[in-house]
Short mmCIF file of C-alpha atoms and ligand atoms in Angstrom, two decimals:
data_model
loop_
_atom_site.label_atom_id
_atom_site.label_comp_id
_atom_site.label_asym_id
_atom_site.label_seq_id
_atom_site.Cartn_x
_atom_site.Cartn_y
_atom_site.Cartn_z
CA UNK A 1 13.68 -39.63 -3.04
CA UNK A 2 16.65 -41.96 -2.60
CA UNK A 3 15.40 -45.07 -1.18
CA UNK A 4 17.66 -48.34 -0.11
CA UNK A 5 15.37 -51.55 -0.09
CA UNK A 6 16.70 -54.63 1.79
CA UNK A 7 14.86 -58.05 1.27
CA UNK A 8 15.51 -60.66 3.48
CA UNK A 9 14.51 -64.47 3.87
CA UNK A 10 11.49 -63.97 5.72
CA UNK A 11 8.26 -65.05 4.29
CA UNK A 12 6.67 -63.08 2.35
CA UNK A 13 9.00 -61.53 -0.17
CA UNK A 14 6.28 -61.06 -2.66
CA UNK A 15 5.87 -57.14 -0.08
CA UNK A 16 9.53 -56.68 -1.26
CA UNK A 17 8.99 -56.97 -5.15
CA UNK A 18 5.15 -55.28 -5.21
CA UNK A 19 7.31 -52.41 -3.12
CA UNK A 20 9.80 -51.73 -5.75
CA UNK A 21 7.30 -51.64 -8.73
CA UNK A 22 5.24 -49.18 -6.59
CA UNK A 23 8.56 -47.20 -6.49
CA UNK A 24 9.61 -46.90 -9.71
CA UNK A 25 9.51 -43.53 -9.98
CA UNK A 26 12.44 -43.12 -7.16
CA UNK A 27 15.93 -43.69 -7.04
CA UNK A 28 16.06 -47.56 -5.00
CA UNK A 29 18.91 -49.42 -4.06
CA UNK A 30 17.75 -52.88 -4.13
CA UNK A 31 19.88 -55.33 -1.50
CA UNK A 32 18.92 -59.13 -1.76
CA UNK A 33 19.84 -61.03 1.07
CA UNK A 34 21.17 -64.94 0.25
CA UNK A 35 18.47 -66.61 1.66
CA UNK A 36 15.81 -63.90 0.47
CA UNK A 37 16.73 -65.15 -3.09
CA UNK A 38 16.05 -68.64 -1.93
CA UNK A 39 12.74 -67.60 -0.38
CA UNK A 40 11.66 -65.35 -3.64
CA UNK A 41 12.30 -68.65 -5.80
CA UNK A 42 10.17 -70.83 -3.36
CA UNK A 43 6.99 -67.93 -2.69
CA UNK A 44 7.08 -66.40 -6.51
CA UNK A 45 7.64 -66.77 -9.80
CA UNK A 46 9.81 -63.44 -10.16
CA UNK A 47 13.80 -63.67 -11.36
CA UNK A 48 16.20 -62.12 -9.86
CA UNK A 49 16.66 -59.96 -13.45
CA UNK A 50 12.99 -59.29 -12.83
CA UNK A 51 13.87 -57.48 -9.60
CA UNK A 52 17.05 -55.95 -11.22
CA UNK A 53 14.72 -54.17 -13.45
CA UNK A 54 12.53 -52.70 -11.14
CA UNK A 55 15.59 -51.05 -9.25
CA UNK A 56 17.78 -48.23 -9.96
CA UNK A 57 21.18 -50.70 -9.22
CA UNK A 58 21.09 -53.77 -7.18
CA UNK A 59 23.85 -54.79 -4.87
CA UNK A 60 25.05 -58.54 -3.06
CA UNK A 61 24.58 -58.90 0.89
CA UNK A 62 28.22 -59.53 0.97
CA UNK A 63 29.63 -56.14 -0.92
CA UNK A 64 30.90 -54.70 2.25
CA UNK A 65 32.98 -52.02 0.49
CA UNK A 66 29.72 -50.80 -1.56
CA UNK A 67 29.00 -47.19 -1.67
CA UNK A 68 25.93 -47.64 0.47
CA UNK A 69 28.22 -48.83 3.34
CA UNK A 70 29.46 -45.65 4.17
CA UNK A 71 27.35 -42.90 5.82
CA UNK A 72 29.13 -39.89 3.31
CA UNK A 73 26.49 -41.78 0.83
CA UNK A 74 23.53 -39.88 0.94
CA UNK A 75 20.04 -41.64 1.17
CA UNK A 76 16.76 -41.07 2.40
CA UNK A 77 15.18 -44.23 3.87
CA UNK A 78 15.74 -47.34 4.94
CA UNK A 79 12.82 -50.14 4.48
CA UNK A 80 13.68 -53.82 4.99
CA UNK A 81 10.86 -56.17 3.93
CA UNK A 82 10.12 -58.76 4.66
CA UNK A 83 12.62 -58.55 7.52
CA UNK A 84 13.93 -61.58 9.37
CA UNK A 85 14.12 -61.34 12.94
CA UNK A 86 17.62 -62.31 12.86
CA UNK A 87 18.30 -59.73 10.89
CA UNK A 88 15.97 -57.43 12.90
CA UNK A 89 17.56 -58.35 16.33
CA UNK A 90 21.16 -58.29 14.72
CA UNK A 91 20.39 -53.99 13.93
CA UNK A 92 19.13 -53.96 17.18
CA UNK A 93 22.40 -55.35 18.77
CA UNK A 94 24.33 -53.60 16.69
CA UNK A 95 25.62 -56.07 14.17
CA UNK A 96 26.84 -55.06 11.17
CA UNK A 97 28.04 -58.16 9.49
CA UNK A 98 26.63 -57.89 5.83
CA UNK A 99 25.32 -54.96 3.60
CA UNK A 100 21.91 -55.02 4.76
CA UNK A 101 22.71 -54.67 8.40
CA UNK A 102 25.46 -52.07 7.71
CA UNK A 103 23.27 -49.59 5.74
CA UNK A 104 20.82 -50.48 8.94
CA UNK A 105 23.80 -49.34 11.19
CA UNK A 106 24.46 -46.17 9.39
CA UNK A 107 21.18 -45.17 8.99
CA UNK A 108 20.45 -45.43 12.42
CA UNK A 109 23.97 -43.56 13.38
CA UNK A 110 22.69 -40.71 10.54
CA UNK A 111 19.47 -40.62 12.33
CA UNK A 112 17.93 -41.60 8.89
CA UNK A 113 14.23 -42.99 8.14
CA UNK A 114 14.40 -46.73 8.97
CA UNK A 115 11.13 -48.64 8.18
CA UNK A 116 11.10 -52.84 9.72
CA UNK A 117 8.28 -55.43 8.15
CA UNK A 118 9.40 -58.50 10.46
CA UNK A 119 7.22 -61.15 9.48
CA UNK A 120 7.63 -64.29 12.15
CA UNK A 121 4.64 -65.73 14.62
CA UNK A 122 4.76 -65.85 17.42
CA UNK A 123 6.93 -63.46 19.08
CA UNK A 124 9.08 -64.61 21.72
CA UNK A 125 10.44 -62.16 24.21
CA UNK A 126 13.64 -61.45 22.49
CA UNK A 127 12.23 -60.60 19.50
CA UNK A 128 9.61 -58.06 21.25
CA UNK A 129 12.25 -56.46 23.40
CA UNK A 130 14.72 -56.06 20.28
CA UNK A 131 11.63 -54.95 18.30
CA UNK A 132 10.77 -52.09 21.31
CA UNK A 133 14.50 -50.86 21.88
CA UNK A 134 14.23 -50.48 17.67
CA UNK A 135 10.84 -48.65 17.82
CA UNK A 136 11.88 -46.17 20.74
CA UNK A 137 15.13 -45.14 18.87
CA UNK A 138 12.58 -44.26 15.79
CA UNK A 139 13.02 -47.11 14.15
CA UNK A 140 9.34 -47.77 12.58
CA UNK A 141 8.60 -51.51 12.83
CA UNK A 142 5.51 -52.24 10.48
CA UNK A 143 4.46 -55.82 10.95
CA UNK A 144 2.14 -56.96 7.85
CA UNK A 145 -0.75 -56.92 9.08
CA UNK A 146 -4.00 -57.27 7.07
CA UNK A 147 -7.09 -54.43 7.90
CA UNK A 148 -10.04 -56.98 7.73
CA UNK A 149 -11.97 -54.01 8.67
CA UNK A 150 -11.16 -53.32 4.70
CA UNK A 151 -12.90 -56.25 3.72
CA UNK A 152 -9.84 -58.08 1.50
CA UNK A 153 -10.49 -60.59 -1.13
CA UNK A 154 -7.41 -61.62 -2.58
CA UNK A 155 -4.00 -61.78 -1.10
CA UNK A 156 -3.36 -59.23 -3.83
CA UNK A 157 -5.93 -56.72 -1.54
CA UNK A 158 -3.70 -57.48 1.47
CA UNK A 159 -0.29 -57.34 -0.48
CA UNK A 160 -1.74 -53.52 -1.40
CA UNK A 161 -2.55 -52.23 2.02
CA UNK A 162 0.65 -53.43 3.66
CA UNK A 163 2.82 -51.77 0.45
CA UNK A 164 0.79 -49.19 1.14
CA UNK A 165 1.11 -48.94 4.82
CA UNK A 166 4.78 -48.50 4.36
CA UNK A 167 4.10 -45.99 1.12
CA UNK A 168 2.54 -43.84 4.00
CA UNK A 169 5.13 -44.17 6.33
CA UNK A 170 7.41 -43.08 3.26
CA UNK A 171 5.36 -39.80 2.84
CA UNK A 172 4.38 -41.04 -0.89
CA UNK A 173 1.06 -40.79 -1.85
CA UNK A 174 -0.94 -43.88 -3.53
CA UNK A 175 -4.25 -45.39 -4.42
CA UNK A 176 -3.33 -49.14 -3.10
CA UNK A 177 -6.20 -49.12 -0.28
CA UNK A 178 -9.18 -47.26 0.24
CA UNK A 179 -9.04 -45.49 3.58
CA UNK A 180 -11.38 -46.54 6.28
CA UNK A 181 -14.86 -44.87 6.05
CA UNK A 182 -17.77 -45.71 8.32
CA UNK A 183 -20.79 -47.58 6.87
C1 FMN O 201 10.74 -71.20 3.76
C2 FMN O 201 11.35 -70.34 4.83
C3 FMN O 201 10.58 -69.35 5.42
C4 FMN O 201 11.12 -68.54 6.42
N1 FMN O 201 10.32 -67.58 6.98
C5 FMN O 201 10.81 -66.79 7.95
C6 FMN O 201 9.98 -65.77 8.51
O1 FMN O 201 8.84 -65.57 8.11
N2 FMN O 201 10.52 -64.98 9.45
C7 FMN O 201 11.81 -65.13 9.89
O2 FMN O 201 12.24 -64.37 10.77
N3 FMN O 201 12.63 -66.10 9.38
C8 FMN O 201 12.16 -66.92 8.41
N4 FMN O 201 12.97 -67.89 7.87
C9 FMN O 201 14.33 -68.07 8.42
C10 FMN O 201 15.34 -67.10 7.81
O3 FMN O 201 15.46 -67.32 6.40
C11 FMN O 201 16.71 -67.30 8.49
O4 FMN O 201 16.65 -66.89 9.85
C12 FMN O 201 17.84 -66.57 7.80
O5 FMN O 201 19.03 -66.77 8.52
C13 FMN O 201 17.58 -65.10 7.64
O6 FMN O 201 18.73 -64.53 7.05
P1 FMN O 201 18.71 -63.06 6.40
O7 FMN O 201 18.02 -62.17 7.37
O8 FMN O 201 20.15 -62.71 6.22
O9 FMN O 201 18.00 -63.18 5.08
C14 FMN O 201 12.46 -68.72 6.85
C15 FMN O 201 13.24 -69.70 6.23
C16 FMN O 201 12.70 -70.50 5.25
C17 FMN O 201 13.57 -71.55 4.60
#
């Protein structure tokens, strides 16, 4: 499967990196956005060669004339995580003013799989109405959102389920999180 991952500078880029080790065994276009490197350095202690090696090729925010920009590139999905909600509300406007965003654009025009984790509380209004007009062209916005109904320890446990959350969405199968069974 050829996946494009875009990190942004929302909190919690450490659902970016765990993503791209869980798919290692896919093609992924890695995208770092400027101020998700300044985010990774402040939330983890991964490099940005760390992150090169767990992608198939990595590409700057700003390489507008990247193969990726165009929509004769062929990819499968979409998944931006974290996702800011400017960047969120700019795909839902329309704006396509930096690689992440234009990939967004095309995939959308391509009627390709486009997977959202905004991370931001509370919502105001503009971000809920830019998040609905998203979700109702197919767009699937997956907010990370811990189960406590799974019980989770560690941050580690809720890291899993939300990778895993989006794994589903993918249509790759994993062991991150035990499904739900009644006790
Ligand atoms: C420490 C820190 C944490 C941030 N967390 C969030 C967040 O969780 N959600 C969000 O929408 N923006 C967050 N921001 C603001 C974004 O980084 C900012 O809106 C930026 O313009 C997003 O640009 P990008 O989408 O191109 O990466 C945070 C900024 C900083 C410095």
């Amino acid at each position: 499967m050829k996946i494009i991952v875009g990190i942004t500078g929302a909190s919690g880029s450490i659902l970016g990196i765990k993503l791209l080790e869980s798919l290692k065994a896919h093609d992924v276009s890695l995208i770092l956005s400027e101020n998700a490197k300044k985010i990774i350095k402040y939330e983890t202690d991964y490099k940005e060669e760390d992150l090169i090696n767990l992608s198939s090729r990595i590409y700057n925010n700003n390489e507008m004339d990247a193969d990726i920009a165009s929509g004769t590139t062929r990819f499968d999905s979409l998944v931006i995580v974290p996702c800011s909600t400017s960047t969120l509300s700019k795909i839902a406007c329309g704006i396509a003013d930096n690689l992440i965003t234009r990939v967004a654009s095309v995939a959308l025009k391509e009627r390709r799989k486009v997977i959202l984790v905004p991370r931001e509380t509370p919502l105001s209004p503009i971000i809920l109405e830019n998040m609905l007009k998203l979700s109702k062209i197919g767009v699937d916005i997956l907010p990370p959102v811990p189960a406590f109904y799974l019980k989770p320890k560690k941050i580690d446990d809720v890291v899993n389920y939300i990778v895993g959350k989006i794994l589903d969405s993918l249509g790759i199968e994993h062991k991150l999180y035990k499904p739900y069974s009644p006790q």
